[in-house]
XYZ file of C-alpha atoms in Angstrom:
147
model
C 152.338 -17.860 178.404
C 152.319 -20.275 181.265
C 155.258 -22.844 181.677
C 152.843 -25.760 180.955
C 151.115 -24.278 177.880
C 151.589 -26.155 174.647
C 153.133 -23.953 172.003
C 152.624 -26.253 169.008
C 150.418 -29.480 168.409
C 150.737 -32.082 165.672
C 147.400 -33.739 165.808
C 146.026 -37.225 165.219
C 146.241 -38.017 161.519
C 149.132 -35.695 160.817
C 152.356 -36.878 159.396
C 155.575 -34.793 159.630
C 159.135 -35.699 158.527
C 162.108 -33.676 159.123
C 163.546 -31.619 162.009
C 161.701 -30.041 164.785
C 163.194 -27.059 166.806
C 161.087 -25.432 169.403
C 160.955 -23.451 172.645
C 158.463 -24.199 175.420
C 156.290 -27.292 175.049
C 155.080 -29.285 171.959
C 152.631 -32.189 171.745
C 152.641 -34.814 169.117
C 149.676 -37.113 168.479
C 150.379 -37.869 164.796
C 153.278 -39.490 163.130
C 156.732 -37.925 163.245
C 159.885 -39.131 161.718
C 163.342 -37.327 162.074
C 164.983 -35.295 164.800
C 163.595 -33.112 167.575
C 165.787 -30.604 169.454
C 164.870 -28.450 172.377
C 165.307 -27.476 175.938
C 161.683 -27.474 176.376
C 158.983 -30.294 176.832
C 158.002 -32.740 174.343
C 154.669 -34.629 174.955
C 154.101 -37.645 172.930
C 150.379 -38.571 172.950
C 148.952 -42.155 173.156
C 148.169 -42.194 169.513
C 151.355 -40.795 168.442
C 154.106 -42.847 166.563
C 157.579 -41.089 166.664
C 160.813 -42.459 165.237
C 164.112 -40.766 165.284
C 166.485 -38.615 167.504
C 165.091 -36.784 170.601
C 167.050 -34.225 172.611
C 164.884 -32.431 174.866
C 164.708 -30.877 178.434
C 161.723 -33.064 179.508
C 159.881 -35.873 177.675
C 156.516 -37.197 178.494
C 155.657 -40.406 176.613
C 152.151 -42.006 176.233
C 152.493 -43.330 172.741
C 155.126 -45.226 170.584
C 158.694 -43.784 170.293
C 161.637 -45.561 168.673
C 165.161 -44.053 168.509
C 167.683 -42.377 170.375
C 166.485 -40.460 173.309
C 168.182 -37.796 175.502
C 166.364 -35.677 177.997
C 168.414 -33.144 180.121
C 166.066 -33.134 183.122
C 163.378 -36.063 183.008
C 161.731 -38.740 181.130
C 158.126 -40.076 182.194
C 156.759 -43.186 180.544
C 152.877 -43.459 181.045
C 151.287 -46.757 181.250
C 150.528 -46.774 177.467
C 154.034 -45.922 176.328
C 155.870 -48.177 174.047
C 159.524 -47.239 173.842
C 162.334 -49.055 171.785
C 165.889 -47.581 171.752
C 168.434 -45.944 173.947
C 167.363 -43.500 176.607
C 169.506 -41.188 178.593
C 168.238 -39.001 181.463
C 169.113 -38.183 185.193
C 165.485 -39.084 185.996
C 163.354 -41.882 184.738
C 159.839 -42.456 185.763
C 157.905 -45.631 184.422
C 154.372 -46.393 185.263
C 153.085 -49.986 185.545
C 152.160 -51.169 182.032
C 154.789 -49.242 179.932
C 156.921 -51.107 177.594
C 160.585 -50.212 177.431
C 163.064 -52.225 175.268
C 166.571 -50.873 175.048
C 169.302 -49.343 176.858
C 169.097 -46.859 179.645
C 171.911 -44.380 180.838
C 171.140 -42.350 183.903
C 173.350 -39.857 185.405
C 172.466 -36.989 187.833
C 173.695 -33.430 187.577
C 175.503 -33.959 190.886
C 177.622 -36.699 189.753
C 181.211 -35.671 189.387
C 184.146 -37.456 188.010
C 186.139 -39.387 190.614
C 182.993 -39.518 192.959
C 182.393 -42.733 194.715
C 180.445 -45.247 192.674
C 176.763 -45.847 193.495
C 175.848 -48.769 195.714
C 175.816 -51.943 193.554
C 178.076 -50.654 191.014
C 181.517 -51.663 190.253
C 184.279 -49.210 191.108
C 186.401 -47.652 188.458
C 189.845 -48.913 187.804
C 192.039 -47.744 190.684
C 189.177 -46.481 192.938
C 187.991 -48.069 196.011
C 189.458 -50.727 198.207
C 188.189 -53.763 200.057
C 187.133 -51.684 202.953
C 185.068 -49.486 201.028
C 183.836 -51.764 198.177
C 180.273 -52.669 198.070
C 181.194 -56.278 196.643
C 181.008 -59.042 199.053
C 184.344 -60.721 199.849
C 184.962 -64.141 198.280
C 184.774 -66.990 200.880
C 188.131 -67.835 202.345
C 189.868 -70.745 200.779
C 190.646 -73.664 203.123
C 194.178 -74.667 203.416
C 196.231 -76.680 205.703
C 196.291 -73.830 208.269
C 192.395 -74.015 208.740
C 190.580 -76.950 210.455
């Protein structure tokens, strides 16, 4: 079986509630409420309505998803996606027109504890100094020594 082949399919008009564990790829076009766990790929079709906790390798969303979402590799939101909840993934791709409401946490596989912060982020306590900080220096205060 090829890497991109769908192993299971919950079609339009189907309703499922509970826990879904799978290997490979699964596509949901119906209604699902519960928990999804896999190292594989979950595809949420444009007519799907999914609510719950999702922990997968890769997630491709074209429909509605509400809940706590964690993808080990990547999340893709197509233009018809409507997502409400918390997302966590090292890679997030959002097409124009997609709706996303919630919290996003991104961290790559290469990020290590103690590594320099990303540009525009605040340094952790005790890290960095004014020579390496990305924050602009505050303007000097005028005192009697300056004219």
